[in-house]
mmCIF file of C-alpha atoms in Angstrom:
data_model
loop_
_atom_site.group_PDB
_atom_site.id
_atom_site.type_symbol
_atom_site.label_atom_id
_atom_site.label_comp_id
_atom_site.label_asym_id
_atom_site.label_seq_id
_atom_site.Cartn_x
_atom_site.Cartn_y
_atom_site.Cartn_z
ATOM 1 C CA MET A 1 -2.198 18.684 -6.074
ATOM 2 C CA LEU A 2 1.354 19.783 -6.577
ATOM 3 C CA ALA A 3 2.699 16.536 -5.373
ATOM 4 C CA LEU A 4 0.437 14.581 -7.638
ATOM 5 C CA ALA A 5 1.724 16.498 -10.471
ATOM 6 C CA HIS A 6 5.138 15.012 -10.106
ATOM 7 C CA ASP A 7 6.237 11.754 -11.789
ATOM 8 C CA TRP A 8 7.710 10.200 -8.529
ATOM 9 C CA ARG A 9 6.939 11.167 -4.903
ATOM 10 C CA VAL A 10 9.022 10.725 -1.762
ATOM 11 C CA MET A 11 7.178 11.577 1.484
ATOM 12 C CA ARG A 12 8.554 12.227 5.057
ATOM 13 C CA THR A 13 7.877 9.362 7.427
ATOM 14 C CA ASP A 14 7.697 11.532 10.550
ATOM 15 C CA ARG A 15 5.441 14.396 9.530
ATOM 16 C CA GLY A 16 2.595 15.284 7.089
ATOM 17 C CA PHE A 17 -0.212 13.431 5.417
ATOM 18 C CA PHE A 18 -2.017 13.272 2.014
ATOM 19 C CA CYS A 19 -5.680 14.419 2.081
ATOM 20 C CA LEU A 20 -8.195 15.616 -0.358
ATOM 21 C CA PRO A 21 -10.392 17.622 1.888
ATOM 22 C CA GLU A 22 -12.944 18.872 -0.605
ATOM 23 C CA LEU A 23 -15.742 16.862 0.960
ATOM 24 C CA ASP A 24 -15.139 18.408 4.448
ATOM 25 C CA LEU A 25 -14.761 21.947 2.823
ATOM 26 C CA GLY A 26 -18.104 21.383 0.905
ATOM 27 C CA MET A 27 -16.441 22.036 -2.514
ATOM 28 C CA PRO A 28 -16.394 20.197 -5.747
ATOM 29 C CA LEU A 29 -13.096 19.527 -7.767
ATOM 30 C CA PRO A 30 -12.471 21.380 -11.074
ATOM 31 C CA VAL A 31 -12.237 19.082 -14.080
ATOM 32 C CA GLY A 32 -8.436 19.533 -14.349
ATOM 33 C CA MET A 33 -7.800 18.672 -10.744
ATOM 34 C CA ARG A 34 -10.241 15.684 -10.726
ATOM 35 C CA SER A 35 -8.413 14.436 -13.858
ATOM 36 C CA LEU A 36 -4.990 14.940 -12.232
ATOM 37 C CA ILE A 37 -6.097 12.762 -9.163
ATOM 38 C CA LYS A 38 -7.668 10.190 -11.324
ATOM 39 C CA GLU A 39 -4.665 9.841 -13.491
ATOM 40 C CA LYS A 40 -2.211 9.585 -10.574
ATOM 41 C CA LEU A 41 -4.151 7.386 -8.190
ATOM 42 C CA GLY A 42 -5.561 3.852 -8.354
ATOM 43 C CA ALA A 43 -9.313 3.733 -8.883
ATOM 44 C CA GLN A 44 -10.182 2.655 -5.301
ATOM 45 C CA VAL A 45 -7.731 5.235 -3.769
ATOM 46 C CA PHE A 46 -9.212 7.918 -6.209
ATOM 47 C CA ARG A 47 -12.613 6.936 -4.901
ATOM 48 C CA ASP A 48 -11.837 6.695 -1.198
ATOM 49 C CA SER A 49 -9.750 9.742 -1.017
ATOM 50 C CA ILE A 50 -12.295 11.985 -2.636
ATOM 51 C CA LEU A 51 -15.471 10.519 -1.004
ATOM 52 C CA THR A 52 -14.051 10.195 2.503
ATOM 53 C CA ALA A 53 -11.464 13.029 2.853
ATOM 54 C CA ALA A 54 -9.383 10.662 4.820
ATOM 55 C CA ARG A 55 -5.906 11.612 5.851
ATOM 56 C CA PHE A 56 -3.244 9.118 4.881
ATOM 57 C CA GLY A 57 0.190 9.094 6.590
ATOM 58 C CA ALA A 58 3.490 7.904 5.020
ATOM 59 C CA GLU A 59 3.002 4.143 5.414
ATOM 60 C CA ASP A 60 -0.467 4.110 4.039
ATOM 61 C CA CYS A 61 0.539 6.547 1.159
ATOM 62 C CA VAL A 62 3.253 3.906 0.117
ATOM 63 C CA ARG A 63 0.881 0.952 0.573
ATOM 64 C CA LEU A 64 -1.766 2.728 -1.452
ATOM 65 C CA GLY A 65 0.612 3.896 -4.166
ATOM 66 C CA ILE A 66 0.018 7.693 -3.560
ATOM 67 C CA VAL A 67 3.729 8.084 -3.013
ATOM 68 C CA ASP A 68 6.659 5.863 -4.347
ATOM 69 C CA GLN A 69 8.676 5.955 -1.068
ATOM 70 C CA ALA A 70 8.721 7.153 2.418
ATOM 71 C CA ALA A 71 11.906 8.318 4.105
ATOM 72 C CA ALA A 72 13.126 10.130 7.267
ATOM 73 C CA GLU A 73 13.373 13.878 6.861
ATOM 74 C CA VAL A 74 17.163 14.001 6.459
ATOM 75 C CA ASP A 75 16.886 11.264 3.738
ATOM 76 C CA VAL A 76 14.058 12.721 1.601
ATOM 77 C CA LEU A 77 16.043 14.651 -0.859
ATOM 78 C CA ALA A 78 18.735 11.989 -1.228
ATOM 79 C CA SER A 79 16.126 9.430 -1.825
ATOM 80 C CA ALA A 80 14.348 11.533 -4.411
ATOM 81 C CA VAL A 81 17.502 12.219 -6.236
ATOM 82 C CA GLU A 82 18.385 8.515 -6.312
ATOM 83 C CA ARG A 83 15.136 7.580 -7.569
ATOM 84 C CA VAL A 84 15.623 9.666 -10.734
ATOM 85 C CA ARG A 85 19.454 9.158 -11.136
ATOM 86 C CA PRO A 86 18.931 6.476 -13.864
ATOM 87 C CA LEU A 87 17.306 9.119 -16.055
ATOM 88 C CA ALA A 88 20.582 11.215 -16.181
ATOM 89 C CA GLY A 89 21.910 11.194 -19.770
ATOM 90 C CA LYS A 90 18.617 10.150 -21.354
ATOM 91 C CA SER A 91 17.030 12.235 -24.058
ATOM 92 C CA ARG A 92 15.218 15.015 -22.481
ATOM 93 C CA GLU A 93 13.203 15.432 -25.692
ATOM 94 C CA ALA A 94 12.091 11.843 -25.934
ATOM 95 C CA PHE A 95 11.211 12.131 -22.129
ATOM 96 C CA LYS A 96 8.977 15.104 -22.786
ATOM 97 C CA ALA A 97 7.342 13.723 -25.801
ATOM 98 C CA LEU A 98 6.646 10.285 -24.026
ATOM 99 C CA LYS A 99 5.069 12.427 -21.056
ATOM 100 C CA ARG A 100 3.024 14.558 -23.415
ATOM 101 C CA GLY A 101 1.628 11.239 -25.094
ATOM 102 C CA MET A 102 1.003 9.510 -21.815
ATOM 103 C CA TYR A 103 -0.806 12.503 -20.301
ATOM 104 C CA ALA A 104 -2.489 13.967 -23.425
ATOM 105 C CA GLU A 105 -5.930 13.825 -21.952
ATOM 106 C CA LEU A 106 -4.916 15.057 -18.624
ATOM 107 C CA ILE A 107 -2.891 17.978 -20.265
ATOM 108 C CA GLU A 108 -6.188 18.970 -22.136
ATOM 109 C CA ASP A 109 -8.194 18.814 -18.941
ATOM 110 C CA LEU A 110 -5.628 20.998 -17.192
ATOM 111 C CA THR A 111 -5.132 23.509 -19.971
ATOM 112 C CA GLY A 112 -8.193 23.323 -22.262
ATOM 113 C CA PRO A 113 -11.480 25.191 -21.936
ATOM 114 C CA ARG A 114 -12.746 22.800 -19.361
ATOM 115 C CA ALA A 115 -9.877 23.101 -17.008
ATOM 116 C CA VAL A 116 -11.535 25.270 -14.412
ATOM 117 C CA SER A 117 -15.121 24.094 -14.943
ATOM 118 C CA ILE A 118 -16.770 22.434 -12.014
ATOM 119 C CA PRO A 119 -19.072 19.386 -12.687
ATOM 120 C CA GLN A 120 -22.623 19.868 -11.635
#
């Protein structure tokens, strides 16, 4: 969930995976978490990751749009910094306002009264 909350994601190629294990754990997703996943993943990836609890390695994560890039461990930080370097010098206030507009419904689902409710 923490990774999905970020605007851009760079994943190590040699270790780790993306997985939404709620099905295997026998637990539903709270509204806010479900909304975050739905906002950040494509429709089919949203469906398949939730309903199969599949584990996706770095190559699959890039192919499916779960992450923006995969890099060797030694290159992850540099790759992430390079990805956002073009934002340097741009208006932080405008950036924040644009994000608030883009994610207004998600923000409500994460912070509003339904944030921790679990659909039946």
